[in-house]
Coordinates of N, CA and C in Angstrom, one line a residue:
M404 N 11.7 97.2 -179.6 CA 11.3 98.2 -179.0 C 10.6 99.0 -180.0
M405 N 9.8 100.3 -180.5 CA 8.8 100.8 -181.3 C 9.3 101.6 -182.6
H406 N 8.4 102.0 -183.4 CA 8.7 102.7 -184.6 C 9.1 104.2 -184.2
E407 N 10.3 104.5 -184.3 CA 10.7 105.8 -183.9 C 10.9 106.7 -185.1
Q408 N 10.6 108.0 -184.9 CA 10.6 109.0 -186.0 C 11.9 109.0 -186.7
A409 N 11.9 108.9 -188.0 CA 13.2 109.0 -188.8 C 13.3 110.3 -189.5
L410 N 12.3 111.2 -189.4 CA 12.2 112.5 -190.0 C 12.3 113.5 -188.9
P411 N 12.8 114.8 -189.3 CA 12.9 115.8 -188.3 C 11.5 116.2 -187.8
E412 N 11.4 116.6 -186.6 CA 10.1 117.0 -186.1 C 9.9 118.5 -186.3
S413 N 8.9 118.8 -187.0 CA 8.5 120.2 -187.3 C 9.8 121.0 -187.6
N414 N 10.6 120.4 -188.5 CA 11.8 121.1 -189.0 C 12.8 121.4 -187.9
M415 N 12.8 120.7 -186.8 CA 13.8 120.9 -185.7 C 13.0 121.5 -184.5
R416 N 13.5 121.2 -183.4 CA 12.8 121.7 -182.2 C 13.0 123.2 -182.0
T417 N 14.2 123.6 -182.2 CA 14.4 125.1 -181.9 C 14.9 125.8 -183.2
G418 N 15.1 125.0 -184.3 CA 15.7 125.7 -185.5 C 17.2 125.9 -185.4
E419 N 17.8 125.5 -184.3 CA 19.2 125.7 -184.2 C 20.0 124.4 -184.6
G420 N 21.3 124.6 -184.7 CA 22.2 123.4 -185.0 C 22.6 123.5 -186.5
P421 N 23.6 122.6 -186.8 CA 24.1 122.6 -188.2 C 23.0 122.1 -189.2
V422 N 23.2 122.6 -190.4 CA 22.3 122.2 -191.5 C 23.0 121.2 -192.4
F423 N 22.4 120.1 -192.6 CA 23.1 119.0 -193.4 C 22.5 119.0 -194.8
S424 N 23.2 118.5 -195.7 CA 22.8 118.4 -197.1 C 21.6 117.4 -197.3
P425 N 20.8 117.5 -198.3 CA 19.7 116.5 -198.5 C 20.3 115.1 -198.6
A426 N 21.5 115.0 -199.2 CA 22.1 113.6 -199.4 C 22.4 113.0 -198.0
A427 N 23.0 113.9 -197.1 CA 23.4 113.4 -195.8 C 22.1 113.0 -195.0
R428 N 21.1 113.8 -195.2 CA 19.9 113.5 -194.4 C 19.2 112.2 -195.0
S429 N 19.2 112.0 -196.3 CA 18.7 110.8 -196.9 C 19.4 109.6 -196.4
L430 N 20.7 109.7 -196.3 CA 21.5 108.6 -195.9 C 21.2 108.3 -194.4
A431 N 21.1 109.4 -193.6 CA 20.8 109.2 -192.2 C 19.4 108.5 -192.0
Q432 N 18.5 108.9 -192.9 CA 17.1 108.3 -192.8 C 17.2 106.8 -193.1
V433 N 18.0 106.4 -194.1 CA 18.1 105.0 -194.5 C 18.7 104.2 -193.3
I434 N 19.8 104.8 -192.7 CA 20.4 104.2 -191.6 C 19.4 104.0 -190.4
S435 N 18.6 105.0 -190.2 CA 17.6 105.0 -189.1 C 16.6 103.8 -189.3
Y436 N 16.2 103.6 -190.6 CA 15.3 102.6 -190.9 C 15.9 101.2 -190.7
I437 N 17.0 101.0 -191.3 CA 17.6 99.6 -191.3 C 18.2 99.2 -189.9
T438 N 18.4 100.2 -189.1 CA 18.9 99.9 -187.7 C 17.8 100.1 -186.7
H439 N 16.6 100.1 -187.1 CA 15.5 100.3 -186.2 C 15.5 99.3 -185.0
P440 N 15.2 99.8 -183.8 CA 15.3 98.9 -182.6 C 14.3 97.8 -182.7
L441 N 13.2 97.8 -183.5 CA 12.3 96.7 -183.6 C 13.1 95.4 -184.1
F442 N 14.1 95.6 -184.9 CA 14.8 94.5 -185.5 C 15.9 93.9 -184.6
I443 N 16.2 94.6 -183.5 CA 17.3 94.1 -182.7 C 17.2 92.8 -182.1
P444 N 16.0 92.4 -181.5 CA 15.9 91.1 -180.9 C 16.1 90.0 -181.9
T445 N 15.5 90.2 -183.1 CA 15.7 89.2 -184.2 C 17.2 89.1 -184.6
L446 N 17.8 90.3 -184.7 CA 19.3 90.3 -185.0 C 20.1 89.6 -184.0
V447 N 19.8 89.8 -182.7 CA 20.5 89.2 -181.6 C 20.3 87.7 -181.7
T448 N 19.1 87.3 -181.9 CA 18.8 85.8 -182.1 C 19.5 85.2 -183.2
F449 N 19.6 85.9 -184.4 CA 20.3 85.4 -185.5 C 21.8 85.2 -185.2
L450 N 22.4 86.2 -184.6 CA 23.8 86.2 -184.3 C 24.1 85.0 -183.3
I451 N 23.3 84.8 -182.3 CA 23.5 83.7 -181.4 C 23.4 82.4 -182.1
L452 N 22.4 82.2 -182.9 CA 22.2 81.0 -183.6 C 23.3 80.7 -184.6
Q453 N 23.9 81.7 -185.2 CA 25.0 81.5 -186.1 C 26.3 81.3 -185.4
S454 N 26.5 81.9 -184.3 CA 27.9 81.9 -183.6 C 28.0 80.8 -182.6
I455 N 26.9 80.6 -181.7 CA 27.0 79.7 -180.7 C 25.7 78.8 -180.6
P456 N 25.3 78.1 -181.7 CA 24.1 77.4 -181.8 C 24.0 76.3 -180.7
E457 N 25.1 75.8 -180.2 CA 25.1 74.8 -179.2 C 24.3 75.1 -178.0
Y458 N 24.2 76.4 -177.7 CA 23.4 76.9 -176.5 C 21.9 76.9 -176.8
M459 N 21.5 76.7 -178.0 CA 20.1 76.8 -178.4 C 19.5 75.5 -178.9
V460 N 20.3 74.4 -178.7 CA 19.8 73.1 -179.3 C 18.5 72.7 -178.8
A461 N 18.0 73.1 -177.7 CA 16.7 72.7 -177.2 C 15.6 73.2 -178.1
F462 N 15.8 74.2 -178.9 CA 14.8 74.7 -179.8 C 14.8 74.0 -181.2
K463 N 15.8 73.3 -181.5 CA 16.0 72.6 -182.8 C 14.9 71.6 -183.0
P464 N 14.6 70.7 -182.0 CA 13.5 69.7 -182.3 C 12.1 70.3 -182.6
L465 N 11.9 71.6 -182.3 CA 10.6 72.2 -182.5 C 10.5 72.7 -184.0
S466 N 11.6 72.7 -184.7 CA 11.7 73.2 -186.1 C 10.7 72.5 -187.0
K467 N 10.1 73.2 -188.0 CA 9.2 72.7 -188.9 C 9.8 72.6 -190.3
K468 N 10.2 73.7 -190.9 CA 10.8 73.7 -192.2 C 12.3 73.8 -192.3
F469 N 12.8 74.6 -191.4 CA 14.3 74.8 -191.3 C 14.7 75.0 -189.9
A470 N 16.0 74.9 -189.6 CA 16.5 74.9 -188.2 C 16.1 76.2 -187.5
F471 N 15.5 76.0 -186.3 CA 15.1 77.2 -185.4 C 14.0 78.1 -186.0
D472 N 13.3 77.6 -187.0 CA 12.2 78.4 -187.6 C 11.1 78.8 -186.6
V473 N 10.8 77.9 -185.7 CA 9.8 78.3 -184.7 C 10.3 79.4 -183.7
L474 N 11.5 79.3 -183.4 CA 12.1 80.3 -182.5 C 12.1 81.7 -183.2
Y475 N 12.5 81.7 -184.5 CA 12.5 82.9 -185.2 C 11.1 83.5 -185.3
F476 N 10.1 82.6 -185.6 CA 8.7 83.0 -185.7 C 8.3 83.7 -184.4
R477 N 8.6 83.1 -183.2 CA 8.2 83.6 -181.9 C 8.8 85.0 -181.7
V478 N 10.1 85.1 -182.0 CA 10.8 86.4 -181.8 C 10.2 87.5 -182.7
V479 N 10.1 87.2 -184.0 CA 9.5 88.2 -184.9 C 8.1 88.6 -184.6
A480 N 7.3 87.6 -184.2 CA 5.9 87.9 -183.8 C 5.8 88.8 -182.6
I481 N 6.6 88.5 -181.6 CA 6.5 89.3 -180.3 C 7.1 90.6 -180.4
T482 N 8.2 90.7 -181.1 CA 9.0 92.0 -181.1 C 8.9 92.9 -182.4
I483 N 8.3 92.3 -183.4 CA 8.1 93.1 -184.6 C 6.6 93.2 -185.0
F484 N 6.0 92.0 -185.2 CA 4.6 92.0 -185.7 C 3.6 92.7 -184.8
F485 N 3.6 92.2 -183.5 CA 2.7 92.8 -182.5 C 2.9 94.3 -182.3
P486 N 4.1 94.8 -182.1 CA 4.3 96.2 -181.9 C 3.8 97.0 -183.1
L487 N 4.2 96.5 -184.3 CA 3.7 97.2 -185.5 C 2.2 97.2 -185.6
L488 N 1.6 96.1 -185.3 CA 0.1 96.0 -185.3 C -0.5 97.0 -184.3
T489 N 0.1 97.1 -183.1 CA -0.4 98.0 -182.1 C -0.3 99.4 -182.6
V490 N 0.8 99.8 -183.2 CA 0.9 101.2 -183.7 C -0.1 101.5 -184.8
L491 N -0.3 100.5 -185.7 CA -1.3 100.7 -186.8 C -2.7 100.8 -186.3
L492 N -3.0 100.0 -185.3 CA -4.4 100.1 -184.7 C -4.6 101.4 -183.9
A493 N -3.5 101.8 -183.2 CA -3.6 103.1 -182.5 C -3.8 104.2 -183.5
K494 N -3.2 104.2 -184.7 CA -3.4 105.2 -185.7 C -4.8 105.2 -186.2
Q495 N -5.3 104.0 -186.5 CA -6.7 103.8 -187.0 C -7.7 104.3 -186.0
L496 N -7.4 104.1 -184.8 CA -8.4 104.6 -183.7 C -8.2 106.1 -183.3
G497 N -7.2 106.7 -183.9 CA -7.0 108.1 -183.7 C -6.2 108.4 -182.4
F498 N -5.5 107.4 -181.8 CA -4.7 107.7 -180.6 C -3.4 108.3 -181.0
V499 N -2.9 108.0 -182.2 CA -1.6 108.6 -182.6 C -1.9 109.2 -184.0
G500 N -1.2 110.3 -184.3 CA -1.4 111.0 -185.5 C -0.7 110.3 -186.7
S501 N 0.4 109.7 -186.5 CA 1.1 109.0 -187.5 C 1.9 107.8 -186.9
V502 N 2.4 106.9 -187.8 CA 3.2 105.8 -187.3 C 4.5 106.3 -186.8
Y503 N 4.9 107.5 -187.1 CA 6.2 108.1 -186.6 C 6.1 108.5 -185.2
M504 N 4.9 108.7 -184.6 CA 4.7 109.0 -183.2 C 5.6 110.3 -182.9
K505 N 5.2 111.4 -183.4 CA 6.0 112.6 -183.3 C 6.1 113.2 -181.9
T506 N 5.1 113.0 -181.1 CA 5.1 113.6 -179.8 C 5.3 112.5 -178.7
Q507 N 5.6 113.0 -177.5 CA 5.8 112.1 -176.4 C 4.4 111.4 -176.0
R508 N 3.3 112.2 -176.1 CA 2.0 111.6 -175.8 C 1.6 110.5 -176.7
E509 N 2.0 110.6 -178.0 CA 1.6 109.6 -178.9 C 2.3 108.3 -178.6
R510 N 3.4 108.3 -177.9 CA 4.2 107.1 -177.6 C 3.6 106.3 -176.4
I511 N 2.7 106.9 -175.7 CA 2.3 106.2 -174.4 C 1.7 104.8 -174.7
I512 N 0.7 104.7 -175.6 CA 0.0 103.5 -175.8 C 1.0 102.4 -176.4
P513 N 1.8 102.8 -177.4 CA 2.8 101.8 -177.9 C 3.8 101.4 -176.8
Y514 N 4.2 102.3 -176.0 CA 5.1 102.0 -174.9 C 4.5 100.9 -174.0
V515 N 3.3 101.1 -173.5 CA 2.6 100.2 -172.6 C 2.5 98.8 -173.3
A516 N 2.1 98.8 -174.6 CA 2.0 97.5 -175.3 C 3.3 96.8 -175.4
I517 N 4.4 97.5 -175.7 CA 5.7 96.9 -175.9 C 6.2 96.4 -174.6
I518 N 6.0 97.1 -173.5 CA 6.4 96.6 -172.2 C 5.8 95.3 -171.9
I519 N 4.5 95.1 -172.3 CA 3.8 93.9 -172.1 C 4.4 92.8 -173.0
Y520 N 4.7 93.1 -174.2 CA 5.2 92.1 -175.2 C 6.6 91.6 -174.7
Y521 N 7.4 92.5 -174.3 CA 8.8 92.1 -173.8 C 8.7 91.3 -172.5
F522 N 7.8 91.7 -171.6 CA 7.7 90.9 -170.4 C 7.2 89.5 -170.8
W523 N 6.2 89.4 -171.7 CA 5.7 88.1 -172.2 C 6.8 87.3 -172.7
A524 N 7.7 87.9 -173.6 CA 8.8 87.1 -174.2 C 9.7 86.6 -173.0
F525 N 10.1 87.5 -172.1 CA 11.0 87.1 -171.0 C 10.4 86.0 -170.2
Y526 N 9.1 86.2 -169.8 CA 8.5 85.2 -168.9 C 8.3 83.8 -169.5
T527 N 7.9 83.8 -170.8 CA 7.7 82.5 -171.4 C 9.0 81.8 -171.6
F528 N 10.1 82.5 -172.0 CA 11.4 81.8 -172.2 C 11.9 81.3 -170.8
L529 N 11.6 82.1 -169.8 CA 12.1 81.7 -168.4 C 11.3 80.5 -167.9
Q530 N 10.0 80.5 -168.1 CA 9.2 79.4 -167.7 C 9.4 78.1 -168.4
E531 N 9.7 78.2 -169.7 CA 9.9 77.0 -170.6 C 11.2 76.3 -170.2
G532 N 12.2 77.2 -169.9 CA 13.5 76.6 -169.5 C 14.4 76.1 -170.7
R533 N 13.9 76.3 -171.9 CA 14.7 75.8 -173.1 C 15.8 76.8 -173.4
A534 N 15.6 78.1 -173.2 CA 16.6 79.1 -173.6 C 17.7 79.2 -172.6
P535 N 18.9 79.4 -173.0 CA 20.0 79.6 -172.0 C 19.7 80.9 -171.2
R536 N 20.2 81.0 -170.0 CA 19.9 82.1 -169.1 C 20.3 83.5 -169.8
F537 N 21.4 83.5 -170.5 CA 21.9 84.8 -171.0 C 20.9 85.3 -172.1
Y538 N 20.3 84.4 -172.8 CA 19.3 84.8 -173.9 C 18.0 85.3 -173.2
T539 N 17.6 84.6 -172.2 CA 16.4 85.1 -171.4 C 16.7 86.4 -170.8
A540 N 18.0 86.6 -170.3 CA 18.4 87.8 -169.7 C 18.3 89.0 -170.7
F541 N 18.6 88.7 -171.9 CA 18.5 89.8 -173.0 C 17.0 90.3 -173.0
F542 N 16.0 89.5 -172.9 CA 14.6 89.9 -173.0 C 14.2 90.6 -171.7
L543 N 14.8 90.2 -170.6 CA 14.6 90.9 -169.3 C 15.1 92.3 -169.4
G544 N 16.4 92.4 -169.9 CA 17.0 93.7 -170.1 C 16.2 94.6 -171.0
S545 N 15.7 94.0 -172.1 CA 14.9 94.8 -173.0 C 13.6 95.3 -172.3
F546 N 13.0 94.4 -171.6 CA 11.8 94.8 -170.8 C 12.1 96.0 -169.8
L547 N 13.2 95.9 -169.1 CA 13.6 96.9 -168.2 C 13.9 98.2 -168.9
A548 N 14.5 98.1 -170.0 CA 14.9 99.3 -170.8 C 13.7 100.1 -171.3
V549 N 12.7 99.3 -171.8 CA 11.5 100.0 -172.3 C 10.7 100.6 -171.2
S550 N 10.7 99.9 -170.0 CA 9.9 100.4 -168.9 C 10.5 101.7 -168.3
I551 N 11.9 101.7 -168.3 CA 12.5 102.9 -167.8 C 12.3 104.1 -168.8
S552 N 12.4 103.7 -170.1 CA 12.2 104.7 -171.2 C 10.8 105.3 -171.1
F553 N 9.8 104.4 -170.7 CA 8.4 104.9 -170.6 C 8.3 106.0 -169.5
I554 N 9.1 105.8 -168.4 CA 9.1 106.8 -167.4 C 9.8 108.1 -167.8
T555 N 11.0 107.9 -168.5 CA 11.7 109.1 -168.9 C 10.9 109.9 -170.1
N556 N 10.0 109.1 -170.7 CA 9.2 109.8 -171.8 C 8.4 110.9 -171.2
S557 N 8.2 111.0 -169.9 CA 7.3 112.0 -169.3 C 8.0 113.4 -169.4
F558 N 9.4 113.4 -169.5 CA 10.1 114.7 -169.5 C 11.1 114.8 -170.6
M559 N 11.3 113.7 -171.4 CA 12.2 113.9 -172.6 C 11.9 112.7 -173.6
K560 N 12.2 113.0 -174.8 CA 11.9 112.0 -175.9 C 13.2 111.1 -176.0
T561 N 13.4 110.2 -175.1 CA 14.6 109.4 -175.1 C 14.7 108.6 -176.4
S562 N 15.9 108.5 -177.0 CA 16.1 107.9 -178.3 C 15.9 106.4 -178.1
L563 N 15.0 105.8 -178.8 CA 14.8 104.3 -178.8 C 15.9 103.6 -179.6
H564 N 16.4 104.3 -180.6 CA 17.5 103.7 -181.4 C 18.7 103.6 -180.4
S565 N 19.0 104.6 -179.6 CA 20.1 104.5 -178.7 C 19.9 103.5 -177.6
I566 N 18.6 103.4 -177.1 CA 18.3 102.3 -176.1 C 18.6 100.9 -176.7
G567 N 18.1 100.7 -177.9 CA 18.2 99.4 -178.6 C 19.7 99.0 -178.8
W568 N 20.5 99.9 -179.4 CA 21.9 99.6 -179.7 C 22.7 99.7 -178.5
G569 N 22.4 100.5 -177.5 CA 23.1 100.5 -176.2 C 22.8 99.1 -175.5
G570 N 21.6 98.6 -175.7 CA 21.3 97.3 -175.2 C 22.1 96.2 -175.8
V571 N 22.4 96.3 -177.1 CA 23.3 95.3 -177.8 C 24.7 95.3 -177.2
V572 N 25.2 96.6 -177.0 CA 26.5 96.8 -176.4 C 26.5 96.2 -175.0
G573 N 25.5 96.5 -174.2 CA 25.4 95.9 -172.8 C 25.3 94.4 -172.8
F574 N 24.6 93.8 -173.8 CA 24.4 92.4 -173.9 C 25.8 91.7 -174.1
L575 N 26.5 92.3 -175.1 CA 27.9 91.8 -175.4 C 28.8 91.9 -174.2
L576 N 28.7 93.1 -173.5 CA 29.6 93.2 -172.3 C 29.2 92.2 -171.3
A577 N 27.9 91.9 -171.2 CA 27.5 90.9 -170.2 C 28.0 89.5 -170.5
L578 N 28.0 89.2 -171.8 CA 28.6 87.9 -172.3 C 30.1 87.8 -172.0
M579 N 30.8 89.0 -172.2 CA 32.2 89.0 -171.9 C 32.5 88.9 -170.5
W580 N 31.8 89.7 -169.6 CA 32.1 89.7 -168.2 C 31.5 88.6 -167.4
G581 N 30.2 88.3 -167.8 CA 29.5 87.3 -167.0 C 29.7 85.9 -167.5
M582 N 29.9 85.7 -168.8 CA 30.0 84.3 -169.4 C 31.4 84.1 -169.8
H583 N 32.3 85.1 -169.8 CA 33.7 85.0 -170.2 C 33.8 84.5 -171.7
M584 N 32.9 85.0 -172.5 CA 33.0 84.7 -173.9 C 33.8 85.7 -174.6
N585 N 34.5 85.3 -175.7 CA 35.3 86.2 -176.5 C 34.4 86.9 -177.6
V586 N 33.9 88.1 -177.3 CA 33.0 88.8 -178.2 C 33.7 90.1 -178.6
S587 N 35.0 90.1 -178.7 CA 35.7 91.4 -178.9 C 35.3 91.9 -180.3
L588 N 35.4 91.1 -181.3 CA 35.0 91.6 -182.7 C 33.6 92.1 -182.8
P589 N 32.6 91.3 -182.4 CA 31.2 91.8 -182.4 C 31.0 93.1 -181.6
L590 N 31.8 93.2 -180.5 CA 31.6 94.4 -179.7 C 32.2 95.6 -180.4
V591 N 33.3 95.4 -181.0 CA 33.9 96.6 -181.8 C 32.9 97.0 -182.9
I592 N 32.4 96.0 -183.7 CA 31.5 96.3 -184.7 C 30.2 97.0 -184.2
T593 N 29.7 96.5 -183.1 CA 28.5 97.1 -182.5 C 28.8 98.5 -182.0
F594 N 29.9 98.8 -181.4 CA 30.3 100.2 -181.1 C 30.3 101.1 -182.3
F595 N 30.8 100.6 -183.4 CA 30.8 101.4 -184.6 C 29.4 101.7 -185.1
V596 N 28.5 100.6 -185.2 CA 27.2 100.8 -185.6 C 26.4 101.7 -184.7
T597 N 26.6 101.6 -183.4 CA 25.9 102.4 -182.4 C 26.3 103.9 -182.6
G598 N 27.6 104.2 -182.9 CA 28.0 105.5 -183.2 C 27.4 106.1 -184.4
L599 N 27.3 105.2 -185.5 CA 26.7 105.6 -186.7 C 25.2 105.9 -186.6
V600 N 24.5 105.1 -185.8 CA 23.1 105.3 -185.5 C 22.9 106.6 -184.8
A601 N 23.6 106.8 -183.7 CA 23.5 108.0 -182.9 C 23.8 109.3 -183.8
T602 N 24.8 109.2 -184.7 CA 25.0 110.3 -185.6 C 23.9 110.5 -186.5
A603 N 23.3 109.5 -187.1 CA 22.2 109.6 -188.0 C 21.0 110.3 -187.3
R604 N 20.7 109.9 -186.1 CA 19.6 110.5 -185.4 C 19.8 112.0 -185.1
M605 N 21.1 112.4 -184.9 CA 21.4 113.8 -184.7 C 21.3 114.5 -186.0
V606 N 21.8 113.9 -187.1 CA 21.7 114.5 -188.4 C 20.3 114.8 -188.8
L607 N 19.4 113.9 -188.4 CA 17.9 114.1 -188.7 C 17.3 115.0 -187.7
N608 N 18.0 115.5 -186.7 CA 17.5 116.3 -185.6 C 16.3 115.7 -184.9
A609 N 16.3 114.3 -184.9 CA 15.2 113.6 -184.1 C 15.5 113.7 -182.6
H610 N 16.7 113.9 -182.2 CA 17.1 113.9 -180.8 C 18.2 114.8 -180.5
N611 N 18.3 115.3 -179.3 CA 19.5 116.1 -178.9 C 20.5 115.2 -178.2
P612 N 21.7 115.6 -177.9 CA 22.7 114.8 -177.3 C 22.3 114.1 -176.0
V613 N 21.5 114.9 -175.1 CA 21.1 114.3 -173.9 C 20.2 113.1 -174.1
E614 N 19.3 113.2 -175.0 CA 18.4 112.1 -175.3 C 19.1 110.9 -175.9
I615 N 20.2 111.1 -176.6 CA 21.0 110.1 -177.2 C 21.8 109.4 -176.1
Y616 N 22.5 110.1 -175.3 CA 23.3 109.5 -174.2 C 22.4 108.9 -173.1
T617 N 21.3 109.4 -172.9 CA 20.4 108.8 -171.9 C 19.9 107.4 -172.4
G618 N 19.6 107.4 -173.7 CA 19.2 106.1 -174.3 C 20.3 105.1 -174.2
L619 N 21.5 105.5 -174.5 CA 22.7 104.5 -174.5 C 22.9 104.0 -173.1
F620 N 22.8 104.9 -172.1 CA 23.0 104.5 -170.7 C 21.9 103.5 -170.3
I621 N 20.7 103.8 -170.6 CA 19.6 102.9 -170.2 C 19.8 101.5 -170.8
G622 N 20.1 101.5 -172.1 CA 20.3 100.2 -172.8 C 21.4 99.4 -172.2
I623 N 22.5 100.0 -171.9 CA 23.7 99.3 -171.4 C 23.4 98.8 -170.0
I624 N 23.0 99.7 -169.1 CA 22.8 99.3 -167.7 C 21.8 98.3 -167.5
T625 N 20.7 98.3 -168.3 CA 19.6 97.3 -168.0 C 20.0 95.9 -168.5
Q626 N 20.8 95.8 -169.5 CA 21.3 94.5 -169.9 C 22.3 94.0 -168.9
L627 N 23.2 94.8 -168.4 CA 24.1 94.4 -167.4 C 23.4 93.9 -166.1
A628 N 22.4 94.7 -165.7 CA 21.6 94.4 -164.5 C 20.8 93.0 -164.7
A629 N 20.3 92.8 -165.9 CA 19.6 91.6 -166.2 C 20.5 90.4 -166.1
C630 N 21.7 90.5 -166.7 CA 22.7 89.5 -166.7 C 23.1 89.2 -165.3
W631 N 23.3 90.2 -164.5 CA 23.7 90.0 -163.1 C 22.6 89.3 -162.3
F632 N 21.3 89.6 -162.6 CA 20.2 89.0 -161.9 C 20.0 87.5 -162.3
L633 N 20.1 87.2 -163.6 CA 19.8 85.8 -164.0 C 21.0 84.9 -164.3
V634 N 22.1 85.5 -164.6 CA 23.2 84.6 -165.0 C 24.4 84.6 -164.0
I635 N 24.8 85.7 -163.5 CA 26.0 85.7 -162.6 C 25.6 85.2 -161.2

């Protein structure tokens, strides 16, 4: 999903709230960068290939240099390279002021582009039939999450970090409830990371609590809905 601002907007929206030390803010900024929602589809793909590769064996014969390299290339291209390229082009053309997209208006073009990219990923995986249904459902859920976030962007700056990590929580819950997989440990770790990310975004004053919780709700519910539609 897009490059979300990791720095405070004009020194905070209202100037209210606790003041954190430079060290705390620097740490929160690092956390925001390394947990960016753009990386989540690649992370989910990596975790699936490491933990349950038997579900993805249909992609192995396509490999060129190492196992599943073509699949990795597809996911990275669609969910990282193309979104970043879109933002950079939008900046060069003057549609956005910076790659941090500080305003809701600056997010419109990247939002539309990413909606198209995620639908493309979902549709191609579905039509090919190589990917297991739960993996295809993850991209459907991501497409739905970004689409809903595009709508909420009209009246609030919903946290994309929260949507992304809420989506991981929802995906794991879907595997637990819909596929009866034992994902207890990954789920606990993901809950911890999600809380850490949400805290970092608040420390940086990038979002208020409503925007954080809205993002988490969107991420979780869209993944559950996608799993119910494609898997259960």
